[in-house]
Amino acid sequence: MKKKTQLIHGGIPTDPQTGAVSTPIYQVSTYKQDEVGKHKGFEYSRSGNPTRHALEELIKDLEGGEKGFAFGSGMAAITAVMMLFDSGDHIVMTDDVYGGTYRVMTKVLNRLGIQSTFVDSSNLDTLEKAIQTNTKALYIETPTNPLLKVTDIKGAAELAKKHQLVTIVDNTFSTPYWQNPISLGADIVLHSATKYIGGHSDVVAGLVVVNSSKLAEDLFFVQNSTGGVLGPQDSWLLIRGIKTLGLRMEEHEVNTKKIVEFLLNHPKVSKVYYPGLETHPNHEIAKQQASGFGGMVSFDVGSEENADRLLTNTKYFTLAESLGAVESLISVPARMTHASIPVERRNELGITDGLVRISVGLEDAEDLIQDIENALSH
Ligand SMILES: *Cc1c(COP(=O)(O)O)cnc(C)c1O
């Protein structure tokens, strides 16, 4: 089955109980048992809900794994995955991971004894050098937020196998439409489904797919024990969003390429970060491991003042956190998504005060370009 067909026919495309073509929203917490322990596969909705199950089957198929899991947010998904590890375990992570991921590792999970080191994973030597005797996993985010650095997933997974580590990939930016980390050797792939998978700025959710029955059993135990599950209404919204994921991703990219071209030729823009550019340092690997470059672009306008001028004068680019929706969004990572990263560390990483990140939506590209042009010359 090709990807676009799978988006619509993967998982459980029709409701087995009724034949309903759209999976019903099973707004239910508990299920009748005929005898103790004798039921139709569902007992209590923290452990399993038919709408959530349909979504979990769908994401499992889309990522090509063993089992899928839906959580109440991307951070709940990431935290549950980290609960697979024990106090004293160490994880090597991509340095410019999502700000919330950095925060949960360094301010919450560290208190429970889960240690982490952040390195530039786009360099496999750097990645390997960070492995310690107590390292249990490599956690890769690619492309990254907001610098669009790309890590070689296959190379990282090979390193992990050599050192008997688990490979975890945050696939939020590429989505399962463009990139399937499990097929490249990863063990666990996760998403903030709040972004492209939902796609309409109307749901907060997280998804995980694992590649083995052992990981499936372990993560199910964590999910059921800690309980950060996604509700049936939000599960339904994601199933609906996924049906148009392919169309949306294709169109996000068409618009993005036009905007990147425009930015490259604009005198006020000093730097453009986009993996689709041949001048991007990781362009070749991006091209190999993903079938598209996505709709996220960052660019440097030199100063906080210039960034502010742009942010406050765009009409179609909405100043907001988040990304991956039908509407175009604009943000300054240094003061928004990455504000929880200390300033020295931000500057080290290149997340300057003049760095602007856009999530290109599905409006007409001409309007979007005009919008940036007007705001930059305001
Ligand atoms: C947003 C985001 C997260 C966190 O997801 P939430 O749904 O906001 O909890 C994790 N990783 C990446 C790459 C993100 O963009």
XYZ file of C-alpha atoms and ligand atoms in Angstrom:
393
model
C 0.000 0.000 0.000
C 1.368 3.421 -0.945
C 1.606 6.117 1.729
C -1.371 8.212 0.584
C -3.594 5.119 0.489
C -2.322 3.982 3.870
C -3.232 7.341 5.434
C -6.849 6.568 4.569
C -7.010 2.747 4.660
C -4.387 1.924 7.318
C -5.198 0.913 10.901
C -8.867 0.032 11.347
C -10.525 1.923 8.499
C -14.129 0.942 9.290
C -15.676 0.345 12.686
C -15.896 -3.450 13.240
C -19.078 -3.124 15.355
C -21.171 -1.011 12.995
C -19.360 -0.637 9.671
C -19.216 3.130 10.230
C -16.694 4.533 7.737
C -15.510 7.176 10.179
C -14.300 5.587 13.428
C -16.920 6.499 16.049
C -15.951 8.489 19.133
C -16.367 5.895 21.886
C -17.035 8.313 24.730
C -16.830 5.664 27.404
C -14.724 4.839 30.434
C -15.718 1.245 31.247
C -17.035 -1.889 29.472
C -19.435 -4.658 30.465
C -17.825 -7.973 31.333
C -19.870 -11.166 30.800
C -17.936 -12.899 33.525
C -14.978 -11.681 35.528
C -12.217 -11.053 32.977
C -14.430 -12.110 30.017
C -14.901 -9.095 27.743
C -14.692 -7.946 24.114
C -11.124 -6.669 24.379
C -11.831 -3.517 26.372
C -12.123 -3.215 30.153
C -11.383 0.349 31.152
C -10.416 3.262 28.897
C -7.057 4.023 30.505
C -6.007 0.515 29.404
C -7.779 0.692 26.047
C -10.491 2.618 24.215
C -11.732 1.646 20.721
C -11.256 5.129 19.227
C -7.786 5.462 20.688
C -7.056 1.887 19.589
C -7.985 2.743 15.979
C -5.555 5.681 16.096
C -2.837 3.542 17.676
C -3.268 0.917 14.935
C -3.091 3.635 12.288
C 0.127 5.233 13.543
C 1.634 1.750 13.962
C 0.950 1.046 10.268
C 2.183 4.459 9.137
C 5.500 4.073 10.959
C 5.822 0.370 10.169
C 6.269 -0.786 13.770
C 4.981 -3.415 16.186
C 2.615 -1.334 18.331
C 1.339 2.242 18.544
C 0.492 4.350 21.606
C -1.435 7.602 21.963
C -0.761 10.061 24.783
C -2.293 13.305 26.009
C 0.590 15.391 24.613
C 3.963 15.035 22.942
C 5.618 15.631 26.313
C 3.506 12.881 27.918
C 4.675 10.549 25.134
C 8.334 11.499 25.618
C 8.074 11.151 29.403
C 6.454 7.714 29.098
C 9.267 6.569 26.799
C 11.826 7.821 29.343
C 10.029 5.784 32.026
C 11.335 2.683 30.227
C 14.698 3.536 31.814
C 15.923 3.252 35.396
C 17.601 5.536 37.858
C 21.304 5.644 36.968
C 20.699 5.158 33.236
C 22.150 7.703 30.833
C 20.793 8.918 27.504
C 22.709 10.756 24.778
C 20.490 13.336 23.103
C 20.509 15.778 20.194
C 21.626 19.182 21.474
C 18.943 21.403 19.979
C 16.002 19.202 20.927
C 12.599 20.750 21.530
C 12.818 23.061 24.578
C 10.298 21.027 26.554
C 12.313 17.856 25.986
C 15.431 19.586 27.314
C 13.423 20.820 30.304
C 11.896 17.470 31.255
C 15.318 15.796 31.068
C 17.224 18.461 33.021
C 14.602 19.589 35.540
C 12.315 16.597 36.127
C 13.743 13.236 35.068
C 17.211 14.137 36.378
C 15.637 14.261 39.860
C 14.632 10.623 39.360
C 18.184 9.718 38.401
C 17.826 9.567 34.614
C 20.926 11.271 33.265
C 21.386 12.931 29.895
C 24.104 14.507 27.776
C 23.293 16.804 24.846
C 25.523 16.707 21.775
C 25.448 17.657 18.106
C 24.063 14.366 16.807
C 24.413 15.494 13.189
C 28.064 14.539 13.753
C 28.186 10.773 14.381
C 31.686 10.915 15.902
C 30.506 13.450 18.471
C 27.512 11.235 19.147
C 29.618 8.121 19.698
C 32.106 9.942 21.949
C 29.279 10.875 24.324
C 28.386 7.220 24.997
C 29.242 6.179 28.568
C 29.240 2.803 30.310
C 25.759 3.530 31.737
C 24.314 4.874 28.455
C 21.139 3.029 27.475
C 19.768 5.034 24.549
C 20.390 7.552 21.779
C 17.606 10.107 21.481
C 17.604 11.839 18.114
C 15.439 14.704 16.973
C 15.737 15.265 13.227
C 15.286 17.720 11.633
C 15.710 19.883 14.710
C 13.788 22.773 16.047
C 14.659 25.570 15.145
C 17.992 25.102 13.333
C 16.826 22.276 11.052
C 19.939 20.209 11.670
C 19.665 16.681 10.328
C 21.025 13.526 11.955
C 21.790 10.404 9.945
C 19.208 8.049 11.498
C 20.652 4.900 9.929
C 24.169 5.831 11.067
C 22.961 6.624 14.586
C 20.993 3.356 14.782
C 24.081 1.391 13.692
C 26.099 3.083 16.416
C 23.378 2.241 18.910
C 23.362 -1.441 17.886
C 27.137 -1.597 18.224
C 26.860 -0.329 21.815
C 23.581 -2.203 22.564
C 21.547 0.969 22.975
C 17.959 1.783 22.107
C 17.486 4.344 19.300
C 14.657 6.812 19.863
C 13.667 9.336 17.168
C 11.416 12.380 17.520
C 9.862 12.446 14.043
C 7.557 15.434 14.619
C 9.027 17.661 11.895
C 9.093 15.105 9.088
C 5.961 13.127 9.989
C 5.473 9.475 8.954
C 4.555 10.764 5.497
C 8.136 11.849 4.728
C 10.299 9.770 7.061
C 10.058 6.363 8.772
C 12.846 5.984 11.341
C 11.995 2.328 12.134
C 12.781 1.367 8.534
C 16.181 3.053 9.082
C 16.918 0.974 12.193
C 15.332 2.996 15.027
C 13.569 1.159 17.870
C 11.147 3.836 19.002
C 9.669 6.711 17.013
C 7.603 9.439 18.617
C 5.630 12.509 17.603
C 4.089 15.595 18.983
C 0.862 14.934 17.076
C -0.157 18.463 18.074
C 1.811 19.575 15.033
C 1.519 18.215 11.459
C -0.336 15.012 12.332
C -3.280 16.911 13.839
C -2.530 19.766 11.489
C -5.365 22.149 12.389
C -4.246 23.769 15.678
C -7.092 22.107 17.530
C -5.613 19.198 19.496
C -2.666 18.490 21.816
C -1.459 14.874 21.546
C 1.535 12.570 21.380
C 2.124 9.299 19.517
C 4.727 6.570 19.901
C 5.491 3.488 17.798
C 7.872 0.750 18.944
C 9.498 -1.948 16.805
C 9.472 -5.019 19.081
C 7.028 -7.001 21.189
C 9.271 -6.522 24.239
C 9.222 -2.711 23.900
C 5.475 -2.912 23.176
C 4.867 -4.815 26.397
C 7.091 -2.495 28.440
C 5.627 0.728 27.068
C 2.078 -0.563 27.466
C 2.892 -1.248 31.105
C 4.142 2.355 31.537
C 1.201 3.857 29.639
C -1.346 1.917 31.667
C 0.499 2.527 34.953
C 1.122 6.264 34.569
C -2.079 6.972 32.635
C -1.229 9.876 30.339
C -3.565 8.576 27.615
C -5.303 10.489 24.821
C -9.080 10.884 25.084
C -11.472 9.543 22.427
C -12.457 12.944 20.955
C -8.853 13.954 20.452
C -8.038 10.504 19.056
C -10.797 11.002 16.508
C -9.481 14.444 15.545
C -6.068 12.911 14.841
C -7.546 10.118 12.719
C -9.329 12.783 10.697
C -6.209 14.925 10.440
C -4.125 11.988 9.227
C -6.413 11.391 6.229
C -5.133 14.629 4.648
C -1.568 14.447 5.981
C -0.126 13.611 2.553
C -1.935 16.407 0.727
C -0.992 18.859 3.421
C 2.682 17.892 3.559
C 3.035 18.125 -0.234
C 1.467 21.571 -0.274
C 3.405 22.801 2.801
C 6.555 21.952 0.894
C 5.510 23.620 -2.374
C 4.822 26.853 -0.470
C 7.994 26.550 1.592
C 10.270 26.222 -1.444
C 8.873 29.450 -2.890
C 9.340 31.287 0.402
C 12.890 29.981 0.862
C 13.767 31.268 -2.614
C 12.382 34.675 -1.678
C 14.237 34.779 1.664
C 17.555 33.864 0.035
C 17.300 36.943 -2.152
C 16.212 39.363 0.562
C 18.909 41.845 1.710
C 17.700 41.889 5.347
C 17.973 38.103 5.712
C 21.486 37.008 6.640
C 20.978 33.274 6.944
C 18.349 30.737 5.874
C 18.081 27.309 7.506
C 16.242 24.739 5.373
C 17.367 21.121 4.764
C 16.101 21.316 1.177
C 18.844 23.808 0.309
C 21.866 22.272 -1.403
C 24.015 24.546 0.750
C 22.539 23.069 3.964
C 25.369 21.082 5.621
C 23.197 17.966 6.010
C 21.358 18.238 2.678
C 22.586 14.922 1.272
C 21.568 12.864 4.268
C 18.239 14.706 4.496
C 17.569 13.755 0.884
C 18.478 10.114 1.482
C 16.440 9.443 4.589
C 13.317 11.508 3.987
C 11.167 11.885 0.896
C 10.488 15.557 1.595
C 12.049 18.495 3.397
C 8.941 19.777 5.139
C 7.500 23.171 5.858
C 9.731 24.590 8.589
C 12.226 27.342 7.862
C 14.340 29.477 10.164
C 16.146 32.628 9.129
C 18.205 35.304 10.776
C 17.226 38.938 10.462
C 20.203 40.174 12.465
C 18.680 41.622 15.617
C 15.846 41.444 18.108
C 14.487 44.753 16.713
C 14.315 43.407 13.178
C 12.715 40.201 14.435
C 10.116 42.225 16.353
C 9.336 44.345 13.286
C 8.654 41.204 11.325
C 6.625 39.501 14.045
C 4.336 42.418 14.745
C 3.669 43.394 11.135
C 2.742 40.151 9.407
C -0.919 39.678 8.618
C -1.099 36.006 7.662
C 1.779 34.660 9.731
C 0.321 34.437 13.230
C 2.669 35.030 16.141
C 2.215 31.825 18.115
C 3.965 28.804 19.554
C 3.529 25.483 17.767
C 3.913 24.525 14.117
C 2.630 22.258 11.406
C -0.877 23.630 11.020
C -2.846 24.813 7.998
C -2.305 28.416 9.090
C 1.167 29.940 8.841
C 2.834 30.649 12.160
C 5.826 32.767 13.095
C 7.918 32.757 16.257
C 11.210 33.828 17.799
C 12.595 30.656 19.361
C 14.920 32.551 21.750
C 11.998 34.157 23.542
C 9.321 31.526 22.960
C 9.765 27.768 22.342
C 13.389 27.816 23.511
C 13.058 30.334 26.357
C 13.526 27.494 28.850
C 17.067 26.962 27.515
C 19.605 29.192 29.324
C 20.818 32.186 27.262
C 24.499 31.130 27.161
C 23.466 27.758 25.832
C 21.128 29.316 23.242
C 23.933 31.493 21.878
C 26.227 28.466 21.809
C 23.655 26.702 19.656
C 23.047 29.630 17.270
C 19.538 30.400 18.499
C 20.138 34.163 18.332
C 17.742 37.002 19.169
C 17.356 37.694 15.447
C 16.444 34.118 14.574
C 12.893 33.825 13.287
C 11.156 30.518 12.699
C 8.221 30.119 10.383
C 5.860 27.224 9.927
C 4.600 27.647 6.390
C 0.884 26.977 6.150
C -1.429 26.271 3.269
C -2.383 29.811 2.279
C -1.488 31.064 -1.212
C 2.305 31.354 -1.486
C 2.094 34.759 -3.203
C 0.154 36.180 -0.250
C 2.648 34.718 2.216
C 5.641 36.171 0.368
C 3.978 39.575 0.102
C 3.234 39.392 3.834
C 6.895 38.852 4.770
C 8.041 41.455 2.234
C 5.701 44.094 3.702
C 6.637 43.320 7.290
C 10.398 43.366 6.584
C 10.204 46.761 4.884
C 7.858 48.257 7.474
C 5.875 20.378 20.237
C 6.954 19.397 20.237
C 7.092 18.468 21.294
C 6.178 18.463 22.494
O 4.875 18.127 22.128
P 3.544 18.668 22.874
O 2.461 18.061 22.071
O 3.596 20.168 22.807
O 3.604 18.198 24.277
C 8.105 17.525 21.188
N 8.951 17.506 20.142
C 8.862 18.402 19.132
C 9.834 18.320 18.000
C 7.868 19.375 19.138
O 7.794 20.249 18.141
